Amino acid sequence: MKLYNTLTRQKENFIPLEEKKVKMYVCGPTVYDFIHIGNARPYVVFDTIRRYFEYKGYDVNYVQNFTDVDDKIIKRANDEGVEPSVIADRYIQEALKDAKALNVKEPTYAPRVTQEIKEIIEMIQTLIEQKNAYEVDGTVFFDTKSFKEYGKLSGKKLDELEIGSRIKLDEAKKNETDFVLWKPKKDGEIAWTSPWGEGRPGWHIECSVMAKKYLGEEIDIHAGGEDLIFPHHENEIAQSECCNHKPFAKYWLHNGFINIDNEKMSKSKGNFFTVRDIAKEVPYDVIRFFILCGHYRAPINFSREAMEASKKSLDRIKNCVNNINHLINNSKIENMTDEEKNLDVFKNIQTYKNTFEEEMDNDFNTSNAITCIFEIVRLINSVANDKSSKEFLQSLLNEIMSLCNVLGILYKTEQETLNISEEEIEELIAKRQEAKKNKDYKLADEIRDSLKERGIVLRDTSAGVVWSRE
Ligand code: AMP
Ligand code: ZN
């Protein structure tokens, strides 16, 4: 298995620290609003990478944090006249709802900054004792010059950073590149007691602390969006490696941006669409599929047309699976026939399965892996019909579902479960067939129309009735 490591700027073989185990840390969102589709990208791509490791037999310890105290949360809390924890709790719940609807597996641990203050203070203390950090009037800074390897992730050199910096030197700082580990309390702001007075942690320290607490001093994979490479991940490396005297993460993985008109989607620019709003137009599974149609490191352009195209593509897979389910329910033959056994289809599917794995082994190329699934859909559509045996159809279904599950792309979305279940659809189709047999065409049409109203379209084909979601 090869993955692209931002730290070494090349694809490397994945060699875990412990056999068949993966310790993985993914930076989570700052919870002051609904997540937008750009934030959904790391959720979906690193969940897929996790699923692939699991498919390969690895035991994955997956940690993703919530930044539940920061300037933006405090500002929103002040605007609404509530405590910051009210804002954070609300948007953690909303982010969890979106993640679940996007079929993102729950992390092994999902820690929150405000619950890790003790450990944060301890790490800062260690850094001060070791002269990697210093305090000035209640603010603690990390001394970037104390870490010789500072800049190794982003490829930035300290001298260049200092010259390039347009920010006026903060009087308190020793070096322009030094960053805050602990900031003193401002009037009316939430704060915790510390050896440096009341205050709260800077942003970067939380991830070093949580990764250590939940995964250990050395981890396999650290991931997030590419905007986090500098300064966030660079600073995490400095903190962790100075504190623990060990290399921090072996592999650094970064997803590319979701752009609008070639500009990064972001809250501050206002050019964003929340996952929640997009989900009013297309189901959540389409959003997940849209994200996985591109390679995780490549930029993706968001547009409604692209989303519609993803919906159409995903429908091809869904329709194939719905059709097989329908055929299974109506097949009169239990066991695989000799004729079916002699077909090349399983051999051909195996060839595409091998290619699927090769593509995923090559830095998680989900885009090409999806192409393999389409090839399998084509194969299945060419052999499955109303004369097929249940066993044959079930085997085909198992093949395609095993690959769809790796990518997490076929699942019952919340909207679907709310609207109508597969069992209910099958029942209504059977009722309609019965009505037709009894020449009660009025009832047959009524059933078809009521299904249409609920977003289910029926087609009478030579292989029987096939249904799809609109
Ligand atoms: P934030 O809440 O801004 O810290 O972002 C949470 C996660 O979303 C981080 O991993 C970011 O790198 C990622 N992210 C933010 N905006 C985008 C975007 N437009 N495209 C892809 N990833 C993004
Ligand atoms: Zn982080």
Short mmCIF file of C-alpha atoms and ligand atoms in Angstrom, two decimals:
data_model
loop_
_atom_site.label_atom_id
_atom_site.label_comp_id
_atom_site.label_asym_id
_atom_site.label_seq_id
_atom_site.Cartn_x
_atom_site.Cartn_y
_atom_site.Cartn_z
CA MET A 1 0.00 0.00 0.00
CA LYS A 2 1.46 3.33 -1.04
CA LEU A 3 0.47 6.73 0.27
CA TYR A 4 1.68 10.23 -0.46
CA ASN A 5 3.47 11.68 2.54
CA THR A 6 3.50 15.50 2.68
CA LEU A 7 6.52 15.27 5.00
CA THR A 8 8.76 13.50 2.46
CA ARG A 9 6.91 14.79 -0.62
CA GLN A 10 6.70 11.36 -2.14
CA LYS A 11 4.62 8.22 -2.22
CA GLU A 12 5.83 5.72 0.33
CA ASN A 13 5.00 2.17 1.29
CA PHE A 14 2.80 2.10 4.34
CA ILE A 15 4.62 0.37 7.20
CA PRO A 16 2.64 0.60 10.46
CA LEU A 17 4.36 1.23 13.79
CA GLU A 18 2.61 -1.86 15.15
CA GLU A 19 1.68 -4.80 13.01
CA LYS A 20 -1.82 -4.59 11.49
CA LYS A 21 -2.65 -1.48 13.52
CA VAL A 22 -3.17 2.10 12.39
CA LYS A 23 -3.09 5.05 14.74
CA MET A 24 -4.72 7.92 12.91
CA TYR A 25 -5.45 11.50 13.95
CA VAL A 26 -7.62 13.81 11.85
CA CYS A 27 -8.05 17.50 12.72
CA GLY A 28 -11.72 18.23 13.23
CA PRO A 29 -13.83 21.34 12.76
CA THR A 30 -14.11 24.46 14.83
CA VAL A 31 -17.72 24.33 15.93
CA TYR A 32 -19.33 27.74 15.56
CA ASP A 33 -21.64 27.02 12.62
CA PHE A 34 -22.87 24.22 10.35
CA ILE A 35 -20.10 22.46 8.44
CA HIS A 36 -19.76 23.41 4.78
CA ILE A 37 -19.01 20.98 2.00
CA GLY A 38 -15.28 21.90 2.15
CA ASN A 39 -15.22 20.74 5.78
CA ALA A 40 -17.08 17.60 4.72
CA ARG A 41 -14.22 16.62 2.43
CA PRO A 42 -11.74 15.59 5.16
CA TYR A 43 -14.60 13.84 6.96
CA VAL A 44 -15.41 11.73 3.91
CA VAL A 45 -11.94 11.10 2.48
CA PHE A 46 -10.28 10.10 5.74
CA ASP A 47 -13.27 7.96 6.68
CA THR A 48 -12.85 6.18 3.34
CA ILE A 49 -9.13 5.72 3.98
CA ARG A 50 -9.99 4.30 7.39
CA ARG A 51 -12.54 1.92 5.81
CA TYR A 52 -9.95 0.77 3.30
CA PHE A 53 -7.44 0.00 6.06
CA GLU A 54 -10.16 -1.97 7.84
CA TYR A 55 -11.02 -3.81 4.64
CA LYS A 56 -7.33 -4.75 4.46
CA GLY A 57 -7.51 -6.22 7.96
CA TYR A 58 -6.03 -3.35 9.98
CA ASP A 59 -7.36 -2.36 13.36
CA VAL A 60 -7.74 1.44 13.14
CA ASN A 61 -7.71 3.71 16.15
CA TYR A 62 -9.25 6.87 14.69
CA VAL A 63 -9.24 10.13 16.61
CA GLN A 64 -10.91 13.32 15.45
CA ASN A 65 -11.20 16.33 17.72
CA PHE A 66 -13.63 19.19 18.05
CA THR A 67 -12.21 22.66 18.60
CA ASP A 68 -14.85 23.86 21.03
CA VAL A 69 -13.26 27.07 22.27
CA ASP A 70 -11.91 29.79 19.97
CA ASP A 71 -12.46 33.42 18.96
CA LYS A 72 -15.24 32.65 16.50
CA ILE A 73 -17.17 30.55 19.01
CA ILE A 74 -16.82 33.26 21.65
CA LYS A 75 -17.95 35.93 19.18
CA ARG A 76 -21.06 33.93 18.22
CA ALA A 77 -21.81 33.26 21.90
CA ASN A 78 -21.62 37.01 22.62
CA ASP A 79 -23.83 37.81 19.63
CA GLU A 80 -26.45 35.37 20.85
CA GLY A 81 -25.96 36.23 24.53
CA VAL A 82 -25.22 32.66 25.56
CA GLU A 83 -22.23 30.72 26.94
CA PRO A 84 -19.65 29.50 24.38
CA SER A 85 -20.46 25.94 25.46
CA VAL A 86 -24.03 26.40 24.20
CA ILE A 87 -22.74 27.30 20.73
CA ALA A 88 -20.14 24.52 20.75
CA ASP A 89 -22.60 21.86 21.94
CA ARG A 90 -25.15 22.89 19.35
CA TYR A 91 -22.74 22.73 16.40
CA ILE A 92 -21.07 19.55 17.61
CA GLN A 93 -24.51 17.92 17.49
CA GLU A 94 -25.14 19.35 14.03
CA ALA A 95 -21.72 18.23 12.75
CA LEU A 96 -22.38 14.74 14.13
CA LYS A 97 -25.73 14.64 12.32
CA ASP A 98 -24.09 15.60 9.02
CA ALA A 99 -21.25 13.12 9.53
CA LYS A 100 -23.69 10.31 10.24
CA ALA A 101 -25.82 11.21 7.23
CA LEU A 102 -22.64 11.16 5.12
CA ASN A 103 -22.04 7.60 6.36
CA VAL A 104 -18.88 8.63 8.23
CA LYS A 105 -18.06 6.04 10.87
CA GLU A 106 -17.83 7.27 14.42
CA PRO A 107 -14.24 7.96 15.50
CA THR A 108 -12.79 5.75 18.22
CA TYR A 109 -12.40 8.96 20.23
CA ALA A 110 -13.79 12.44 19.56
CA PRO A 111 -12.18 14.62 22.24
CA ARG A 112 -13.00 18.28 22.89
CA VAL A 113 -10.47 20.91 23.88
CA THR A 114 -12.40 22.16 26.89
CA GLN A 115 -12.23 18.68 28.41
CA GLU A 116 -8.45 18.37 27.98
CA ILE A 117 -7.24 21.55 29.67
CA LYS A 118 -5.29 19.72 32.40
CA GLU A 119 -3.22 17.78 29.86
CA ILE A 120 -2.74 20.91 27.76
CA ILE A 121 -1.32 22.79 30.74
CA GLU A 122 0.98 19.86 31.51
CA MET A 123 2.42 19.80 28.00
CA ILE A 124 2.97 23.56 28.02
CA GLN A 125 4.75 23.23 31.37
CA THR A 126 7.07 20.57 29.97
CA LEU A 127 7.86 22.78 26.97
CA ILE A 128 8.69 25.70 29.29
CA GLU A 129 10.88 23.50 31.50
CA GLN A 130 12.75 22.32 28.43
CA LYS A 131 13.20 25.88 27.18
CA ASN A 132 11.09 25.30 24.10
CA ALA A 133 8.57 27.82 25.37
CA TYR A 134 8.58 31.05 27.39
CA GLU A 135 6.05 33.19 29.18
CA VAL A 136 5.57 36.94 28.81
CA ASP A 137 2.86 38.59 30.92
CA GLY A 138 0.50 35.63 30.96
CA THR A 139 1.09 34.65 27.32
CA VAL A 140 3.13 31.54 26.62
CA PHE A 141 4.94 31.36 23.27
CA PHE A 142 6.62 28.45 21.60
CA ASP A 143 10.20 29.35 20.69
CA THR A 144 10.46 28.19 17.08
CA LYS A 145 14.23 28.74 17.07
CA SER A 146 14.52 26.04 19.76
CA PHE A 147 13.43 23.39 17.25
CA LYS A 148 16.03 22.92 14.56
CA GLU A 149 13.66 21.10 12.26
CA TYR A 150 10.99 23.80 12.27
CA GLY A 151 9.61 24.09 8.73
CA LYS A 152 10.27 20.51 7.69
CA LEU A 153 6.64 19.72 6.83
CA SER A 154 5.83 22.83 4.82
CA GLY A 155 9.33 23.21 3.41
CA LYS A 156 9.48 26.75 4.79
CA LYS A 157 12.74 28.09 6.21
CA LEU A 158 12.67 30.10 9.42
CA ASP A 159 14.78 32.94 7.98
CA GLU A 160 12.55 33.27 4.94
CA LEU A 161 9.45 33.21 7.11
CA GLU A 162 10.77 36.06 9.20
CA ILE A 163 11.71 38.21 6.23
CA GLY A 164 8.47 37.33 4.45
CA SER A 165 6.29 38.14 7.42
CA ARG A 166 4.28 41.29 7.00
CA ILE A 167 2.99 41.24 10.55
CA LYS A 168 4.69 43.76 12.80
CA LEU A 169 6.80 42.01 15.42
CA ASP A 170 4.71 41.45 18.51
CA GLU A 171 6.86 43.13 21.17
CA ALA A 172 6.50 40.19 23.49
CA LYS A 173 7.76 37.59 21.02
CA LYS A 174 11.39 36.61 20.63
CA ASN A 175 10.97 35.59 17.01
CA GLU A 176 8.38 36.51 14.43
CA THR A 177 7.52 32.83 13.87
CA ASP A 178 6.90 32.04 17.56
CA PHE A 179 3.31 31.06 18.20
CA VAL A 180 0.96 31.14 21.16
CA LEU A 181 0.48 28.12 23.43
CA TRP A 182 -1.52 29.92 26.12
CA LYS A 183 -3.28 33.29 25.95
CA PRO A 184 -4.40 35.41 28.89
CA LYS A 185 -8.05 36.02 29.63
CA LYS A 186 -9.73 39.02 28.04
CA ASP A 187 -12.64 40.73 29.79
CA GLY A 188 -15.75 38.61 29.84
CA GLU A 189 -14.09 35.69 28.09
CA ILE A 190 -14.17 32.07 29.16
CA ALA A 191 -10.93 31.11 30.98
CA TRP A 192 -9.20 28.43 33.01
CA THR A 193 -6.71 28.76 35.86
CA SER A 194 -3.11 28.02 34.92
CA PRO A 195 0.41 28.61 36.28
CA TRP A 196 0.47 31.70 33.97
CA GLY A 197 -2.76 33.16 35.24
CA GLU A 198 -6.26 32.77 33.89
CA GLY A 199 -6.51 32.13 30.19
CA ARG A 200 -7.11 29.57 27.47
CA PRO A 201 -5.00 27.48 25.12
CA GLY A 202 -3.85 28.59 21.67
CA TRP A 203 -5.16 26.49 18.79
CA HIS A 204 -2.20 24.26 17.88
CA ILE A 205 -1.43 22.73 21.27
CA GLU A 206 -4.76 20.85 21.50
CA CYS A 207 -3.94 18.41 18.69
CA SER A 208 -0.48 17.56 20.06
CA VAL A 209 -2.07 16.85 23.43
CA MET A 210 -5.03 14.84 22.17
CA ALA A 211 -2.95 12.76 19.75
CA LYS A 212 -0.61 11.87 22.61
CA LYS A 213 -3.39 11.08 25.07
CA TYR A 214 -5.53 8.94 22.77
CA LEU A 215 -2.95 7.43 20.42
CA GLY A 216 0.47 7.75 22.03
CA GLU A 217 3.62 9.77 21.40
CA GLU A 218 4.20 8.30 17.96
CA ILE A 219 1.37 7.86 15.51
CA ASP A 220 1.06 6.42 12.02
CA ILE A 221 -1.08 8.95 10.20
CA HIS A 222 -1.94 12.58 10.82
CA ALA A 223 -4.42 14.14 8.43
CA GLY A 224 -6.42 17.22 7.57
CA GLY A 225 -7.04 19.72 4.78
CA GLU A 226 -4.00 21.18 3.02
CA ASP A 227 -4.58 24.61 4.59
CA LEU A 228 -3.49 23.02 7.85
CA ILE A 229 0.05 22.16 6.66
CA PHE A 230 1.27 25.58 7.72
CA PRO A 231 1.20 26.75 10.41
CA HIS A 232 -1.06 24.27 12.24
CA HIS A 233 0.64 20.96 11.47
CA GLU A 234 4.10 22.49 11.39
CA ASN A 235 3.47 23.77 14.91
CA GLU A 236 2.04 20.47 16.07
CA ILE A 237 5.26 18.75 14.97
CA ALA A 238 7.36 21.31 16.84
CA GLN A 239 5.34 20.93 20.06
CA SER A 240 5.10 17.13 19.99
CA GLU A 241 8.65 16.36 18.94
CA CYS A 242 10.14 18.80 21.44
CA CYS A 243 7.94 17.46 24.22
CA ASN A 244 8.27 13.74 23.50
CA HIS A 245 11.72 13.58 21.88
CA LYS A 246 10.33 11.25 19.26
CA PRO A 247 9.13 11.62 15.69
CA PHE A 248 5.44 12.55 15.89
CA ALA A 249 3.49 11.24 12.87
CA LYS A 250 5.05 8.92 10.31
CA TYR A 251 2.75 9.88 7.43
CA TRP A 252 1.10 13.25 6.86
CA LEU A 253 -1.93 13.16 4.58
CA HIS A 254 -3.67 16.28 3.27
CA ASN A 255 -6.80 16.63 1.21
CA GLY A 256 -7.09 19.26 -1.52
CA PHE A 257 -9.65 22.04 -1.42
CA ILE A 258 -13.19 22.18 -2.58
CA ASN A 259 -13.25 25.37 -4.63
CA ILE A 260 -15.89 27.63 -6.05
CA ASP A 261 -14.78 29.43 -9.22
CA ASN A 262 -11.24 28.28 -8.47
CA GLU A 263 -11.24 29.84 -5.02
CA LYS A 264 -11.18 27.86 -1.78
CA MET A 265 -14.61 27.52 -0.22
CA SER A 266 -14.44 29.12 3.22
CA LYS A 267 -16.61 30.74 5.83
CA SER A 268 -14.52 33.89 5.93
CA LYS A 269 -14.90 34.50 2.18
CA GLY A 270 -18.63 33.79 2.39
CA ASN A 271 -18.47 31.58 -0.74
CA PHE A 272 -19.65 28.46 1.03
CA PHE A 273 -22.54 26.01 0.95
CA THR A 274 -23.39 24.11 4.08
CA VAL A 275 -23.80 20.36 3.80
CA ARG A 276 -27.24 20.84 5.30
CA ASP A 277 -28.36 23.16 2.50
CA ILE A 278 -26.97 20.99 -0.28
CA ALA A 279 -28.74 18.01 1.28
CA LYS A 280 -32.03 19.77 0.62
CA GLU A 281 -31.31 19.47 -3.10
CA VAL A 282 -29.55 16.11 -3.38
CA PRO A 283 -29.39 13.19 -0.93
CA TYR A 284 -26.41 12.94 1.41
CA ASP A 285 -25.06 9.87 -0.37
CA VAL A 286 -24.67 11.97 -3.52
CA ILE A 287 -22.56 14.47 -1.57
CA ARG A 288 -20.33 11.64 -0.36
CA PHE A 289 -20.11 10.21 -3.86
CA PHE A 290 -19.30 13.64 -5.33
CA ILE A 291 -16.38 14.00 -2.91
CA LEU A 292 -15.02 10.54 -3.71
CA CYS A 293 -15.24 11.01 -7.49
CA GLY A 294 -12.04 13.05 -7.34
CA HIS A 295 -8.66 11.99 -5.99
CA TYR A 296 -8.42 13.25 -2.43
CA ARG A 297 -5.35 15.41 -3.09
CA ALA A 298 -6.72 17.07 -6.22
CA PRO A 299 -8.84 20.21 -6.00
CA ILE A 300 -12.54 19.77 -6.74
CA ASN A 301 -14.75 22.47 -8.15
CA PHE A 302 -18.16 22.66 -6.57
CA SER A 303 -21.12 23.40 -8.79
CA ARG A 304 -24.76 22.36 -8.96
CA GLU A 305 -24.12 20.79 -12.38
CA ALA A 306 -21.31 18.66 -10.94
CA MET A 307 -23.60 17.60 -8.11
CA GLU A 308 -26.35 16.65 -10.58
CA ALA A 309 -23.85 14.65 -12.65
CA SER A 310 -22.78 12.80 -9.47
CA LYS A 311 -26.40 12.03 -8.71
CA LYS A 312 -26.89 10.51 -12.17
CA SER A 313 -23.73 8.41 -11.84
CA LEU A 314 -24.60 7.15 -8.39
CA ASP A 315 -28.10 6.28 -9.63
CA ARG A 316 -26.53 3.87 -12.13
CA ILE A 317 -25.04 1.90 -9.25
CA LYS A 318 -28.17 2.21 -7.11
CA ASN A 319 -30.44 1.10 -9.93
CA CYS A 320 -28.28 -1.94 -10.56
CA VAL A 321 -28.45 -2.93 -6.88
CA ASN A 322 -32.19 -2.20 -6.62
CA ASN A 323 -32.79 -4.27 -9.72
CA ILE A 324 -30.90 -7.27 -8.33
CA ASN A 325 -32.78 -7.01 -5.05
CA HIS A 326 -36.03 -6.98 -6.96
CA LEU A 327 -34.99 -9.97 -9.07
CA ILE A 328 -33.94 -11.90 -5.96
CA ASN A 329 -37.33 -11.28 -4.37
CA ASN A 330 -39.11 -12.54 -7.47
CA SER A 331 -36.83 -15.37 -8.62
CA LYS A 332 -38.37 -18.82 -8.66
CA ILE A 333 -35.04 -20.66 -8.77
CA GLU A 334 -33.10 -21.15 -5.54
CA ASN A 335 -29.73 -22.61 -6.51
CA MET A 336 -27.18 -21.53 -9.03
CA THR A 337 -27.70 -23.37 -12.33
CA ASP A 338 -24.89 -25.09 -14.24
CA GLU A 339 -25.26 -22.51 -16.96
CA GLU A 340 -24.71 -19.71 -14.43
CA LYS A 341 -21.75 -21.52 -12.94
CA ASN A 342 -20.16 -21.65 -16.39
CA LEU A 343 -20.44 -17.91 -17.00
CA ASP A 344 -17.25 -15.84 -16.98
CA VAL A 345 -18.89 -13.13 -14.93
CA PHE A 346 -17.31 -13.93 -11.54
CA LYS A 347 -13.86 -14.24 -13.12
CA ASN A 348 -14.37 -10.89 -14.84
CA ILE A 349 -15.63 -9.28 -11.65
CA GLN A 350 -12.52 -10.58 -9.86
CA THR A 351 -10.32 -8.85 -12.44
CA TYR A 352 -12.03 -5.53 -11.70
CA LYS A 353 -11.84 -6.19 -7.95
CA ASN A 354 -8.09 -6.62 -8.29
CA THR A 355 -7.85 -3.35 -10.20
CA PHE A 356 -10.02 -1.68 -7.54
CA GLU A 357 -7.51 -2.74 -4.87
CA GLU A 358 -4.53 -1.70 -6.97
CA GLU A 359 -6.07 1.75 -7.39
CA MET A 360 -6.82 2.06 -3.67
CA ASP A 361 -3.33 0.77 -2.85
CA ASN A 362 -1.96 3.57 -4.98
CA ASP A 363 -2.58 6.51 -2.63
CA PHE A 364 -6.31 5.81 -2.35
CA ASN A 365 -7.37 6.58 -5.88
CA THR A 366 -11.11 6.48 -5.23
CA SER A 367 -11.81 8.05 -8.60
CA ASN A 368 -10.37 5.06 -10.51
CA ALA A 369 -11.81 2.65 -7.93
CA ILE A 370 -15.29 3.99 -8.76
CA THR A 371 -14.62 3.33 -12.46
CA CYS A 372 -14.07 -0.34 -11.53
CA ILE A 373 -17.45 -0.39 -9.78
CA PHE A 374 -19.09 0.92 -12.97
CA GLU A 375 -17.46 -1.88 -14.95
CA ILE A 376 -18.92 -4.37 -12.48
CA VAL A 377 -22.35 -2.72 -12.82
CA ARG A 378 -22.09 -3.20 -16.58
CA LEU A 379 -21.17 -6.87 -16.15
CA ILE A 380 -24.00 -7.50 -13.71
CA ASN A 381 -26.59 -5.73 -15.88
CA SER A 382 -25.59 -7.93 -18.80
CA VAL A 383 -26.18 -11.23 -16.96
CA ALA A 384 -28.88 -10.67 -14.33
CA ASN A 385 -32.46 -11.19 -15.48
CA ASP A 386 -35.78 -12.67 -14.38
CA LYS A 387 -34.56 -16.20 -15.25
CA SER A 388 -31.59 -15.94 -12.86
CA SER A 389 -31.42 -18.00 -9.69
CA LYS A 390 -31.52 -16.41 -6.25
CA GLU A 391 -28.08 -17.79 -5.39
CA PHE A 392 -26.52 -16.38 -8.55
CA LEU A 393 -28.10 -12.97 -8.01
CA GLN A 394 -27.12 -12.93 -4.35
CA SER A 395 -23.49 -13.68 -5.26
CA LEU A 396 -23.47 -10.80 -7.74
CA LEU A 397 -25.00 -8.54 -5.11
CA ASN A 398 -22.37 -9.53 -2.55
CA GLU A 399 -19.58 -8.74 -4.99
CA ILE A 400 -20.72 -5.23 -5.79
CA MET A 401 -21.77 -4.43 -2.22
CA SER A 402 -18.39 -5.42 -0.76
CA LEU A 403 -16.69 -2.76 -2.90
CA CYS A 404 -19.39 -0.14 -2.37
CA ASN A 405 -19.03 -0.66 1.38
CA VAL A 406 -15.29 0.06 1.24
CA LEU A 407 -16.13 3.47 -0.16
CA GLY A 408 -19.23 3.76 2.02
CA ILE A 409 -21.27 4.82 -1.00
CA LEU A 410 -24.39 2.68 -0.85
CA TYR A 411 -26.38 3.14 2.28
CA LYS A 412 -29.81 4.23 3.34
CA THR A 413 -29.70 7.96 3.66
CA GLU A 414 -31.76 9.66 6.28
CA GLN A 415 -34.11 11.10 3.67
CA GLU A 416 -34.73 7.65 2.18
CA THR A 417 -35.42 5.95 5.47
CA LEU A 418 -37.73 8.78 6.34
CA ASN A 419 -39.57 8.66 3.04
CA ILE A 420 -39.91 5.00 2.23
CA SER A 421 -38.05 1.76 2.88
CA GLU A 422 -37.01 -0.80 0.28
CA GLU A 423 -39.31 -3.40 1.83
CA GLU A 424 -42.27 -1.03 1.52
CA ILE A 425 -41.44 -0.32 -2.12
CA GLU A 426 -41.23 -4.05 -2.89
CA GLU A 427 -44.56 -4.65 -1.18
CA LEU A 428 -46.28 -1.91 -3.16
CA ILE A 429 -44.80 -3.20 -6.43
CA ALA A 430 -46.15 -6.69 -5.62
CA LYS A 431 -49.56 -5.19 -4.87
CA ARG A 432 -49.50 -3.35 -8.19
CA GLN A 433 -48.59 -6.56 -10.06
CA GLU A 434 -51.46 -8.30 -8.33
CA ALA A 435 -53.84 -5.48 -9.31
CA LYS A 436 -52.68 -5.70 -12.92
CA LYS A 437 -53.25 -9.44 -12.92
CA ASN A 438 -56.80 -8.79 -11.71
CA LYS A 439 -57.17 -6.18 -14.44
CA ASP A 440 -57.67 -3.51 -11.78
CA TYR A 441 -55.68 -0.93 -13.75
CA LYS A 442 -57.05 1.95 -11.73
CA LEU A 443 -55.48 0.59 -8.54
CA ALA A 444 -52.26 -0.30 -10.40
CA ASP A 445 -51.94 3.28 -11.64
CA GLU A 446 -52.75 4.70 -8.23
CA ILE A 447 -49.94 2.69 -6.67
CA ARG A 448 -47.52 3.81 -9.38
CA ASP A 449 -48.53 7.46 -8.92
CA SER A 450 -48.29 7.34 -5.14
CA LEU A 451 -44.79 5.88 -5.42
CA LYS A 452 -43.86 8.61 -7.88
CA GLU A 453 -44.96 11.20 -5.36
CA ARG A 454 -42.55 9.67 -2.90
CA GLY A 455 -39.71 9.87 -5.40
CA ILE A 456 -39.83 6.27 -6.66
CA VAL A 457 -40.10 5.66 -10.39
CA LEU A 458 -41.25 2.30 -11.80
CA ARG A 459 -40.29 0.94 -15.20
CA ASP A 460 -41.87 -2.17 -16.73
CA THR A 461 -39.06 -4.03 -18.47
CA SER A 462 -38.70 -7.45 -20.00
CA ALA A 463 -36.94 -8.45 -16.77
CA GLY A 464 -39.95 -7.34 -14.71
CA VAL A 465 -40.59 -4.14 -12.81
CA VAL A 466 -37.50 -2.08 -12.04
CA TRP A 467 -37.61 0.82 -9.62
CA SER A 468 -35.28 3.72 -9.00
CA ARG A 469 -35.20 6.80 -6.89
CA GLU A 470 -35.84 9.98 -8.83
P1 AMP B 1 -11.94 24.33 10.10
O1 AMP B 1 -13.23 24.18 10.84
O2 AMP B 1 -11.85 25.55 9.23
O3 AMP B 1 -10.73 24.15 10.99
O4 AMP B 1 -11.87 23.12 9.04
C1 AMP B 1 -12.06 21.78 9.35
C2 AMP B 1 -11.41 20.92 8.29
O5 AMP B 1 -11.94 21.23 6.98
C3 AMP B 1 -9.90 21.10 8.16
O6 AMP B 1 -9.28 19.85 7.94
C4 AMP B 1 -9.75 21.99 6.94
O7 AMP B 1 -8.51 21.84 6.33
C5 AMP B 1 -10.87 21.48 6.07
N1 AMP B 1 -11.32 22.45 5.06
C6 AMP B 1 -11.77 23.71 5.27
N2 AMP B 1 -12.15 24.30 4.11
C7 AMP B 1 -11.94 23.37 3.12
C8 AMP B 1 -12.16 23.38 1.69
N3 AMP B 1 -12.67 24.42 1.04
N4 AMP B 1 -11.83 22.26 1.02
C9 AMP B 1 -11.34 21.17 1.65
N5 AMP B 1 -11.10 21.11 2.98
C10 AMP B 1 -11.40 22.20 3.72
ZN ZN B 2 -5.18 19.84 14.51
#
